PDB file of N, CA and C in Angstrom:
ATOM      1  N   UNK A   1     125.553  86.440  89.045  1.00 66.00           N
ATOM      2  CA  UNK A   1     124.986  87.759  89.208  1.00 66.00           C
ATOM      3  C   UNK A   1     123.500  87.616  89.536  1.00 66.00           C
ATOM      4  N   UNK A   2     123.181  88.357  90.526  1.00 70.00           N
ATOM      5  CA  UNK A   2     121.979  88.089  91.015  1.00 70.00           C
ATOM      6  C   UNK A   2     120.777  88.958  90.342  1.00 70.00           C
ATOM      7  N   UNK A   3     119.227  88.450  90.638  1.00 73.00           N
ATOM      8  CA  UNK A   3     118.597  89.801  89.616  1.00 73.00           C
ATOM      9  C   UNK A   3     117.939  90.391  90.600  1.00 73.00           C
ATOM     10  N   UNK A   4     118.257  92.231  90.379  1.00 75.00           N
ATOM     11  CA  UNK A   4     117.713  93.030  90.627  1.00 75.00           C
ATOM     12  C   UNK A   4     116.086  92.671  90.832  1.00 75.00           C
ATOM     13  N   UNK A   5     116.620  93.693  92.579  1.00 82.00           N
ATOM     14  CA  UNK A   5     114.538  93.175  92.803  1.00 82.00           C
ATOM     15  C   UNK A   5     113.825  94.794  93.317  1.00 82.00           C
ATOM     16  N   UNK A   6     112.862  94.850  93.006  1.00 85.00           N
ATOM     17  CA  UNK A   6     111.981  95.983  93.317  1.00 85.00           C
ATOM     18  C   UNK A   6     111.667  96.479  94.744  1.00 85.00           C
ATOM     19  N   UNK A   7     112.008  95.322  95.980  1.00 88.00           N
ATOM     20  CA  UNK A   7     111.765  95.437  96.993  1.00 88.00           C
ATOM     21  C   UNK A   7     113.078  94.397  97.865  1.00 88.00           C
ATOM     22  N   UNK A   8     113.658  95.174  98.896  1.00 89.00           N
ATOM     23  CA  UNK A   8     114.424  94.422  99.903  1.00 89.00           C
ATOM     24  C   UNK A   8     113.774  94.061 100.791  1.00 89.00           C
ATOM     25  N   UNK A   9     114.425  93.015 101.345  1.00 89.00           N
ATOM     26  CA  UNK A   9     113.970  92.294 102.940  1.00 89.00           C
ATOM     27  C   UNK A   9     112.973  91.976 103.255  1.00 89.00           C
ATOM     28  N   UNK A  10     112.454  92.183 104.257  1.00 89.00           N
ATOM     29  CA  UNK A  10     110.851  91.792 104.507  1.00 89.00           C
ATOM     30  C   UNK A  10     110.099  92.462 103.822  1.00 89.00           C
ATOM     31  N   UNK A  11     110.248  93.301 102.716  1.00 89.00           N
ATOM     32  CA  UNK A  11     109.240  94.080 101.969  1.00 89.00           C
ATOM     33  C   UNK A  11     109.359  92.976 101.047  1.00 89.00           C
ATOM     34  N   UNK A  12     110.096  92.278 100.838  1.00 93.00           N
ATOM     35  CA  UNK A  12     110.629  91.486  99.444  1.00 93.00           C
ATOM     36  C   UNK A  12     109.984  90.185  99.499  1.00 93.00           C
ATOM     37  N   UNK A  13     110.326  90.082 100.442  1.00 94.00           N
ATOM     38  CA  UNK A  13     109.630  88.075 101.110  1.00 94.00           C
ATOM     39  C   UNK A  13     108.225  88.229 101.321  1.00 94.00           C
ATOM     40  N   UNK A  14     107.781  88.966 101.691  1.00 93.00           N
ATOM     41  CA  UNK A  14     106.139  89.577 102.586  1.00 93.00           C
ATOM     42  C   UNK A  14     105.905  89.677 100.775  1.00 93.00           C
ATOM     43  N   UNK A  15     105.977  90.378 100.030  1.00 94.00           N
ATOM     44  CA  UNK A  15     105.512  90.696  98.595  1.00 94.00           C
ATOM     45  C   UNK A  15     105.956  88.990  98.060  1.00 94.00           C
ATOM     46  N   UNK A  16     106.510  88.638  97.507  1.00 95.00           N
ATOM     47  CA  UNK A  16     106.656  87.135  97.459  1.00 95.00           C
ATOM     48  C   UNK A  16     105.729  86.725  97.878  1.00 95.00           C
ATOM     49  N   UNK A  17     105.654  86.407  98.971  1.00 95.00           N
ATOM     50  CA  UNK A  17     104.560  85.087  99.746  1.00 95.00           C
ATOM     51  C   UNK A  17     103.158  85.656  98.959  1.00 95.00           C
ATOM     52  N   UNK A  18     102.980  86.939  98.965  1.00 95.00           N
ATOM     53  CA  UNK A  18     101.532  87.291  98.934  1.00 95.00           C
ATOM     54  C   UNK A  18     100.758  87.160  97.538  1.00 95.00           C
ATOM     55  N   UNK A  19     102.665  87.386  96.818  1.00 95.00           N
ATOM     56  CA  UNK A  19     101.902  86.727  94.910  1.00 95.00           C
ATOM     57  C   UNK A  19     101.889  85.585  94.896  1.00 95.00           C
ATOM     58  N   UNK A  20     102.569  84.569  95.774  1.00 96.00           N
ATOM     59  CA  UNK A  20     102.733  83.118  95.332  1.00 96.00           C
ATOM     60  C   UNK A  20     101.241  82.794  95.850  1.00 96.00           C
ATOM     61  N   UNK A  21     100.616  83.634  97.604  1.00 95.00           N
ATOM     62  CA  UNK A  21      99.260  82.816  97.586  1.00 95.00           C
ATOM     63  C   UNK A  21      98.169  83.275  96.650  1.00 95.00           C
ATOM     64  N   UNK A  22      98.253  84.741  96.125  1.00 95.00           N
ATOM     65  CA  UNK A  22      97.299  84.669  94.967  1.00 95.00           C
ATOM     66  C   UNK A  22      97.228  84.026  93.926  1.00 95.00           C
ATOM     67  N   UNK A  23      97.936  83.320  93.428  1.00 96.00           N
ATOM     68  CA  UNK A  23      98.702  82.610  92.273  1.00 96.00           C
ATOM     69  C   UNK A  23      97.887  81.356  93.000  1.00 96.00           C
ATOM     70  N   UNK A  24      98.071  81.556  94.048  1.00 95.00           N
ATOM     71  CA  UNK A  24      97.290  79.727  94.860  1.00 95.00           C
ATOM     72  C   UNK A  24      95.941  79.878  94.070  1.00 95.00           C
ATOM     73  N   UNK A  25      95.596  80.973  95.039  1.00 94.00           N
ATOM     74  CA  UNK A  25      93.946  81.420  94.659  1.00 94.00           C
ATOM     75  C   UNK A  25      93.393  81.397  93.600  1.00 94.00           C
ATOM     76  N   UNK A  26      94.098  81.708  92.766  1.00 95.00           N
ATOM     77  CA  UNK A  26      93.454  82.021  91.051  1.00 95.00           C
ATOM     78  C   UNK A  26      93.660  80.152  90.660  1.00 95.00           C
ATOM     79  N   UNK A  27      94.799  79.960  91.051  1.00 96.00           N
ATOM     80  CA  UNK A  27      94.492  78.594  90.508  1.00 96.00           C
ATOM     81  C   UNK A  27      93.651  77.535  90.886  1.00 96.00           C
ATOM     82  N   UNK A  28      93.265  78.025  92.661  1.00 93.00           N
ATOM     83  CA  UNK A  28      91.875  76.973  93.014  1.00 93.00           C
ATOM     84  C   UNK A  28      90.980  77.644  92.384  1.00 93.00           C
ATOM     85  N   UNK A  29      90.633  78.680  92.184  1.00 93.00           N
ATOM     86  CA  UNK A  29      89.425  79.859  91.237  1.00 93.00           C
ATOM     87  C   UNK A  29      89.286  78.655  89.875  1.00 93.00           C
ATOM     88  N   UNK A  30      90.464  78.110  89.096  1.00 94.00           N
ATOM     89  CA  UNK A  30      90.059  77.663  87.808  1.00 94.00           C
ATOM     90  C   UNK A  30      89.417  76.678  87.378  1.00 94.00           C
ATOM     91  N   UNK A  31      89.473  75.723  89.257  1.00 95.00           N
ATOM     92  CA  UNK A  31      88.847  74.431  89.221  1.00 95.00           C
ATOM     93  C   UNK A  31      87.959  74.526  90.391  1.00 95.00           C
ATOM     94  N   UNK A  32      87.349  75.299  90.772  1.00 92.00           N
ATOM     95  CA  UNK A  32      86.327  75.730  91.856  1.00 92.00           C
ATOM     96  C   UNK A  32      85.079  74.648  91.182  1.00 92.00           C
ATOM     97  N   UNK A  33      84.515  74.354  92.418  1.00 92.00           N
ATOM     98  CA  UNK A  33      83.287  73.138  92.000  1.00 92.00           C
ATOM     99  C   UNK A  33      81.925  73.831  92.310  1.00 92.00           C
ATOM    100  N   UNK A  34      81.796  74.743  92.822  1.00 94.00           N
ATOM    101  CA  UNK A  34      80.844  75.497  92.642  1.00 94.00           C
ATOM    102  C   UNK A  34      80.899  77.795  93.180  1.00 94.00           C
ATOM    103  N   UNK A  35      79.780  78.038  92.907  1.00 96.00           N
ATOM    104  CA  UNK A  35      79.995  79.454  93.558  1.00 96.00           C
ATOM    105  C   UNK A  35      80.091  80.213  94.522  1.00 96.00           C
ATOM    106  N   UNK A  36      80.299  79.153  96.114  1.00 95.00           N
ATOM    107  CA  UNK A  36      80.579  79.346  96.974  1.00 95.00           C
ATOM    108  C   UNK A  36      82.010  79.377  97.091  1.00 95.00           C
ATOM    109  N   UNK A  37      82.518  78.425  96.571  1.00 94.00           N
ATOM    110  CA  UNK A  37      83.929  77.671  96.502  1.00 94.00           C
ATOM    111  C   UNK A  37      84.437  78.685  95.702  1.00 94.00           C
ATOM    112  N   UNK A  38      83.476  79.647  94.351  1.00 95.00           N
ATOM    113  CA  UNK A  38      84.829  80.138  94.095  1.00 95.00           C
ATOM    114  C   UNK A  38      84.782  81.703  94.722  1.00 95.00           C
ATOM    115  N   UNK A  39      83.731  81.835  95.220  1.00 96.00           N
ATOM    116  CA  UNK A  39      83.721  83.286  96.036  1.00 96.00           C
ATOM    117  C   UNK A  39      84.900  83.321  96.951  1.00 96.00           C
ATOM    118  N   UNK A  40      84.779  81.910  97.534  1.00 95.00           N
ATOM    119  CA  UNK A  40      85.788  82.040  98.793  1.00 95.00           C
ATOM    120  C   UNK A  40      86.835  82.515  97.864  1.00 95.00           C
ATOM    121  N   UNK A  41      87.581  81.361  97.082  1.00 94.00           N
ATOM    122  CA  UNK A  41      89.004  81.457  96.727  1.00 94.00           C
ATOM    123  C   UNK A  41      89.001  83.411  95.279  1.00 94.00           C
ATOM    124  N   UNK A  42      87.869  83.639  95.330  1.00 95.00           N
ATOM    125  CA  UNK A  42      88.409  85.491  94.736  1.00 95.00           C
ATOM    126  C   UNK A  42      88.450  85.783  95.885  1.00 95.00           C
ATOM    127  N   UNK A  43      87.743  86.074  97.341  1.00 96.00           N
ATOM    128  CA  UNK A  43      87.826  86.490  98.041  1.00 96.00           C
ATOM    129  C   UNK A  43      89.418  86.780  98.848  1.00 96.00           C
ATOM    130  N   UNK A  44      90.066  85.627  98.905  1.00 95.00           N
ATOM    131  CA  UNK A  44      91.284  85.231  98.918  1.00 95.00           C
ATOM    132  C   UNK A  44      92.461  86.134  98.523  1.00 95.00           C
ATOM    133  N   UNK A  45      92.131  86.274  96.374  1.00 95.00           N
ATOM    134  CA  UNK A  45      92.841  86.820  95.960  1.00 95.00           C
ATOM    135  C   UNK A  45      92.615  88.404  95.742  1.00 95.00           C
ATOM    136  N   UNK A  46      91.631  88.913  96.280  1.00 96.00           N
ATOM    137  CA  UNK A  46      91.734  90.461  96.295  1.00 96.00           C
ATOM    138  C   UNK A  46      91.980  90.562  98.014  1.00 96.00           C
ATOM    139  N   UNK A  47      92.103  89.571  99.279  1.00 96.00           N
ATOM    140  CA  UNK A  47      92.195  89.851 100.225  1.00 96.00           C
ATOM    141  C   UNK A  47      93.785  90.411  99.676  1.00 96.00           C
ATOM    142  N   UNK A  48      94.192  89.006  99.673  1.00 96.00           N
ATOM    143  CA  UNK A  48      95.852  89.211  99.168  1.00 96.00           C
ATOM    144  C   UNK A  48      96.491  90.390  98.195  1.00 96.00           C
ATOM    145  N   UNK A  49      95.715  90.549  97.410  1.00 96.00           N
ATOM    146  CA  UNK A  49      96.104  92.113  96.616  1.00 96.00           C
ATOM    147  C   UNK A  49      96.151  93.329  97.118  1.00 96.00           C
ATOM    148  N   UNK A  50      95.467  93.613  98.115  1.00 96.00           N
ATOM    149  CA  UNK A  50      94.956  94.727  98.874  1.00 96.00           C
ATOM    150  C   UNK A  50      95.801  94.294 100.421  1.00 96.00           C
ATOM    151  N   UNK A  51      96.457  93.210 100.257  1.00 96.00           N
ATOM    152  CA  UNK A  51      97.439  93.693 101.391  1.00 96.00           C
ATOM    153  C   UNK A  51      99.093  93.895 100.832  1.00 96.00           C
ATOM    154  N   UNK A  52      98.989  93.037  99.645  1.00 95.00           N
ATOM    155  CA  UNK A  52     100.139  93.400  99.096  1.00 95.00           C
ATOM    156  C   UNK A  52     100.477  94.790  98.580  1.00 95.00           C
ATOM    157  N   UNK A  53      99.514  95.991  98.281  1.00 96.00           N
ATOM    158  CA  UNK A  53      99.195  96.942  98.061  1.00 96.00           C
ATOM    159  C   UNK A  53      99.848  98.136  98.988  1.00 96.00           C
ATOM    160  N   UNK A  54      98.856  97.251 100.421  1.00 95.00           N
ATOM    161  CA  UNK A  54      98.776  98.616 101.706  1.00 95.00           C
ATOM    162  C   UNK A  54     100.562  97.922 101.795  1.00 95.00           C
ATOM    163  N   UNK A  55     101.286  97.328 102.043  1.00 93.00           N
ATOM    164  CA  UNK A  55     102.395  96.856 101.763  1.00 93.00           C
ATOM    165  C   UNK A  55     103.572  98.067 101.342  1.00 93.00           C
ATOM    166  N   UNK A  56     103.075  97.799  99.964  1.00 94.00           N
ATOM    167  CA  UNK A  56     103.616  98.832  98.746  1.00 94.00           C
ATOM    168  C   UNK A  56     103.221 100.472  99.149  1.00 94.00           C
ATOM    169  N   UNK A  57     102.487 100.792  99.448  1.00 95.00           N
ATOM    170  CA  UNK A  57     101.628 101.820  99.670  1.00 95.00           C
ATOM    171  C   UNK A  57     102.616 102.532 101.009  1.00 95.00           C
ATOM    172  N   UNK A  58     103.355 101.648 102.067  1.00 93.00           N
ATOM    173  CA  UNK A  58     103.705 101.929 103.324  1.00 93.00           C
ATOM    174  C   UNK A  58     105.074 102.781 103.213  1.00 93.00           C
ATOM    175  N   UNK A  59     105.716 101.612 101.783  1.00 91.00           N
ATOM    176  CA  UNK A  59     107.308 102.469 101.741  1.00 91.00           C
ATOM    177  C   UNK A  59     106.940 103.577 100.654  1.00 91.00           C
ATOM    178  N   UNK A  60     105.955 103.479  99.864  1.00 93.00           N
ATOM    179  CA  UNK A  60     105.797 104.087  98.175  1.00 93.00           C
ATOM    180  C   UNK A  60     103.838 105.236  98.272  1.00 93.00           C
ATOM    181  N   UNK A  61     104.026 106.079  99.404  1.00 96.00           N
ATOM    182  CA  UNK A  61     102.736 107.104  99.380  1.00 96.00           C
ATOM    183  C   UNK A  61     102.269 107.376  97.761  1.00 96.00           C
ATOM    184  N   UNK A  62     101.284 107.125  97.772  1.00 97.00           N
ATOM    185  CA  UNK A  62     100.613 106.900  96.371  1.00 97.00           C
ATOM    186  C   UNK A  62     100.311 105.895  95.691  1.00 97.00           C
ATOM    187  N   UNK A  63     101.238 104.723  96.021  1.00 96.00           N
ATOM    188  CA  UNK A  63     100.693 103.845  95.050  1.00 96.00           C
ATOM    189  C   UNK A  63      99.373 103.342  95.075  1.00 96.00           C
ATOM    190  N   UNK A  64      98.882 103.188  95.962  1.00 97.00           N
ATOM    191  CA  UNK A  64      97.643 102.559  95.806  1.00 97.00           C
ATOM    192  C   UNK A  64      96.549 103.417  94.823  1.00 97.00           C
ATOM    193  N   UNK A  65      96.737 104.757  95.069  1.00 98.00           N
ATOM    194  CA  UNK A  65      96.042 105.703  94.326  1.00 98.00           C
ATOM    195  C   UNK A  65      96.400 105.531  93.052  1.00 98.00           C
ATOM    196  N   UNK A  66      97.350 105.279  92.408  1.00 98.00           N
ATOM    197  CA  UNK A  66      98.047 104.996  91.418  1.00 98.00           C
ATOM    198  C   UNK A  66      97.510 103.887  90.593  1.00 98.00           C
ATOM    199  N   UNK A  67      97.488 103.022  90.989  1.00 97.00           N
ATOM    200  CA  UNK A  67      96.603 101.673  90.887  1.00 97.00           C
ATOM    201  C   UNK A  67      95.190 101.909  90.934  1.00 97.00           C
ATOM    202  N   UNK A  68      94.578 102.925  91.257  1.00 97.00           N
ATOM    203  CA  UNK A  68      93.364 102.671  91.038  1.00 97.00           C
ATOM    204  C   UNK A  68      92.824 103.509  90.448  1.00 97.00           C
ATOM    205  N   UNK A  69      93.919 104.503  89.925  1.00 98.00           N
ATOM    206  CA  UNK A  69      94.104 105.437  88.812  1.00 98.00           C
ATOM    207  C   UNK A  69      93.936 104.271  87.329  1.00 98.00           C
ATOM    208  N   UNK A  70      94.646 103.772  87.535  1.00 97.00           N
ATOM    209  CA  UNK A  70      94.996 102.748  86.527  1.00 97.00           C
ATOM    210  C   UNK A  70      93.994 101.918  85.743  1.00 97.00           C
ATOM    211  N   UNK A  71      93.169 101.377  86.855  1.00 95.00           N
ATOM    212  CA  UNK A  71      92.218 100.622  86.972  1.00 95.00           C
ATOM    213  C   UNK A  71      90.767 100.570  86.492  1.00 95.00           C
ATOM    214  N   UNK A  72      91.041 102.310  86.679  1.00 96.00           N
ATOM    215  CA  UNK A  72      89.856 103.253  85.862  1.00 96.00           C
ATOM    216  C   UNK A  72      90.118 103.392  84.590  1.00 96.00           C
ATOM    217  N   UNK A  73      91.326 103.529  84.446  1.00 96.00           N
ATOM    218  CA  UNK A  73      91.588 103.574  82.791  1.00 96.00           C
ATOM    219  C   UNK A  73      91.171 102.338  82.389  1.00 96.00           C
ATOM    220  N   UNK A  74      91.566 100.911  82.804  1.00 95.00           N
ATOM    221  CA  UNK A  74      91.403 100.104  82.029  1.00 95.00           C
ATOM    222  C   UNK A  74      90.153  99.975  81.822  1.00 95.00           C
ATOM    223  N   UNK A  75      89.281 100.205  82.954  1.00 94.00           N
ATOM    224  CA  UNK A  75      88.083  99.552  83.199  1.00 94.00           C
ATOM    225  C   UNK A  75      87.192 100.613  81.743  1.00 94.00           C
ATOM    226  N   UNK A  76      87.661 101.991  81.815  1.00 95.00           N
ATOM    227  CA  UNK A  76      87.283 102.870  80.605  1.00 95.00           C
ATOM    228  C   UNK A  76      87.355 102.843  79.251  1.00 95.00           C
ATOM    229  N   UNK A  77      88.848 102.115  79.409  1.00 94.00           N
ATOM    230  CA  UNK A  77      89.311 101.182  77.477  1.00 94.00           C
ATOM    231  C   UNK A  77      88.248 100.689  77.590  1.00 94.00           C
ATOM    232  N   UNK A  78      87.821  99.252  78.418  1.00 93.00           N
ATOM    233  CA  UNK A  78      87.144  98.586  78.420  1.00 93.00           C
ATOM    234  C   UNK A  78      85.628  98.317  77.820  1.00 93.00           C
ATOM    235  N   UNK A  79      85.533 100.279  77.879  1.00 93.00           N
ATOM    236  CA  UNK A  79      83.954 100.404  78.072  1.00 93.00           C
ATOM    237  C   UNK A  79      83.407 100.815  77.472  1.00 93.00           C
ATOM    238  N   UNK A  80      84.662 101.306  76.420  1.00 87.00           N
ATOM    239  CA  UNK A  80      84.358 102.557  75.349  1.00 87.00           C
ATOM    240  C   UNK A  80      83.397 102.308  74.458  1.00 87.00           C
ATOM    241  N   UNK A  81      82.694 102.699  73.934  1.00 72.00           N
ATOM    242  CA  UNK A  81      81.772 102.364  72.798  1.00 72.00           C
ATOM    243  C   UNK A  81      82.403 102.823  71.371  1.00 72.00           C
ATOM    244  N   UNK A  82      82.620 102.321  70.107  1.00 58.00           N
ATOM    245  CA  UNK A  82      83.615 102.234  69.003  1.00 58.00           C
ATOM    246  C   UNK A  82      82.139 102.868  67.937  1.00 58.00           C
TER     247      UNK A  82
END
Protein backbone atom coordinates (compact mmCIF):
# COMPACT_ATOMS: atom_id res chain seq x y z
CA UNK A 1 0.00 0.00 0.00
CA UNK A 2 1.37 3.06 -1.10
CA UNK A 3 1.45 6.48 1.05
CA UNK A 4 -0.81 9.05 0.34
CA UNK A 5 0.84 12.23 -1.09
CA UNK A 6 -0.27 15.90 -0.95
CA UNK A 7 0.63 16.54 -4.51
CA UNK A 8 0.43 14.38 -7.95
CA UNK A 9 2.76 14.30 -10.87
CA UNK A 10 4.88 16.98 -11.74
CA UNK A 11 3.49 18.98 -8.85
CA UNK A 12 4.82 16.00 -6.76
CA UNK A 13 8.40 15.45 -8.26
CA UNK A 14 8.97 19.44 -8.90
CA UNK A 15 7.97 19.73 -4.84
CA UNK A 16 10.37 16.74 -4.07
CA UNK A 17 13.38 17.93 -5.90
CA UNK A 18 12.92 21.42 -4.39
CA UNK A 19 12.87 20.01 -0.56
CA UNK A 20 15.61 17.58 -1.25
CA UNK A 21 17.79 20.80 -2.70
CA UNK A 22 16.94 22.85 0.33
CA UNK A 23 17.78 20.09 2.60
CA UNK A 24 21.20 20.35 0.30
CA UNK A 25 21.38 23.97 1.27
CA UNK A 26 20.80 23.96 4.92
CA UNK A 27 23.19 21.25 5.13
CA UNK A 28 26.11 23.13 3.21
CA UNK A 29 24.68 26.29 5.55
CA UNK A 30 25.96 23.96 8.70
CA UNK A 31 29.48 23.63 7.50
CA UNK A 32 29.84 26.93 5.51
CA UNK A 33 33.60 28.21 5.97
CA UNK A 34 32.84 31.58 5.94
CA UNK A 35 29.92 34.47 5.33
CA UNK A 36 30.02 34.61 1.87
CA UNK A 37 29.76 30.86 1.56
CA UNK A 38 26.98 30.86 3.77
CA UNK A 39 24.98 33.77 2.21
CA UNK A 40 25.27 31.96 -0.97
CA UNK A 41 23.99 28.55 0.33
CA UNK A 42 20.63 30.69 2.51
CA UNK A 43 20.35 32.34 -0.56
CA UNK A 44 19.79 28.98 -2.20
CA UNK A 45 17.39 27.88 0.39
CA UNK A 46 14.82 30.71 0.40
CA UNK A 47 15.46 30.81 -3.55
CA UNK A 48 14.10 27.20 -3.33
CA UNK A 49 11.25 27.94 -0.82
CA UNK A 50 9.76 30.68 -2.70
CA UNK A 51 9.64 28.58 -5.72
CA UNK A 52 8.35 25.70 -4.08
CA UNK A 53 5.67 28.07 -2.77
CA UNK A 54 4.75 30.00 -6.19
CA UNK A 55 4.48 26.09 -7.08
CA UNK A 56 1.90 25.45 -4.35
CA UNK A 57 0.39 28.81 -4.74
CA UNK A 58 -0.42 27.86 -8.75
CA UNK A 59 -2.81 24.79 -7.98
CA UNK A 60 -3.77 26.15 -4.13
CA UNK A 61 -4.74 30.49 -4.56
CA UNK A 62 -3.78 31.56 -1.16
CA UNK A 63 -1.29 29.69 0.03
CA UNK A 64 1.40 31.75 -0.08
CA UNK A 65 -0.65 34.38 1.80
CA UNK A 66 -1.29 31.76 4.18
CA UNK A 67 2.25 31.19 4.92
CA UNK A 68 3.01 34.44 5.51
CA UNK A 69 0.06 34.77 7.59
CA UNK A 70 1.74 32.20 9.55
CA UNK A 71 5.00 33.55 9.67
CA UNK A 72 3.81 36.64 11.33
CA UNK A 73 2.40 34.73 13.96
CA UNK A 74 5.42 32.98 14.65
CA UNK A 75 7.65 35.73 14.22
CA UNK A 76 4.96 37.55 17.01
CA UNK A 77 5.13 34.36 19.58
CA UNK A 78 8.53 35.06 19.06
CA UNK A 79 8.52 38.59 20.14
CA UNK A 80 6.22 38.79 22.77
CA UNK A 81 7.45 40.35 25.82
CA UNK A 82 6.32 37.97 29.11
Amino acid sequence: MSKPTLFEGELHDAMQQLCDETIEAMQLAKVSPDLDDLSAVFAVALLKLGMATGFVEQQHPGFAKEVEEKRQRVIAALTQKH
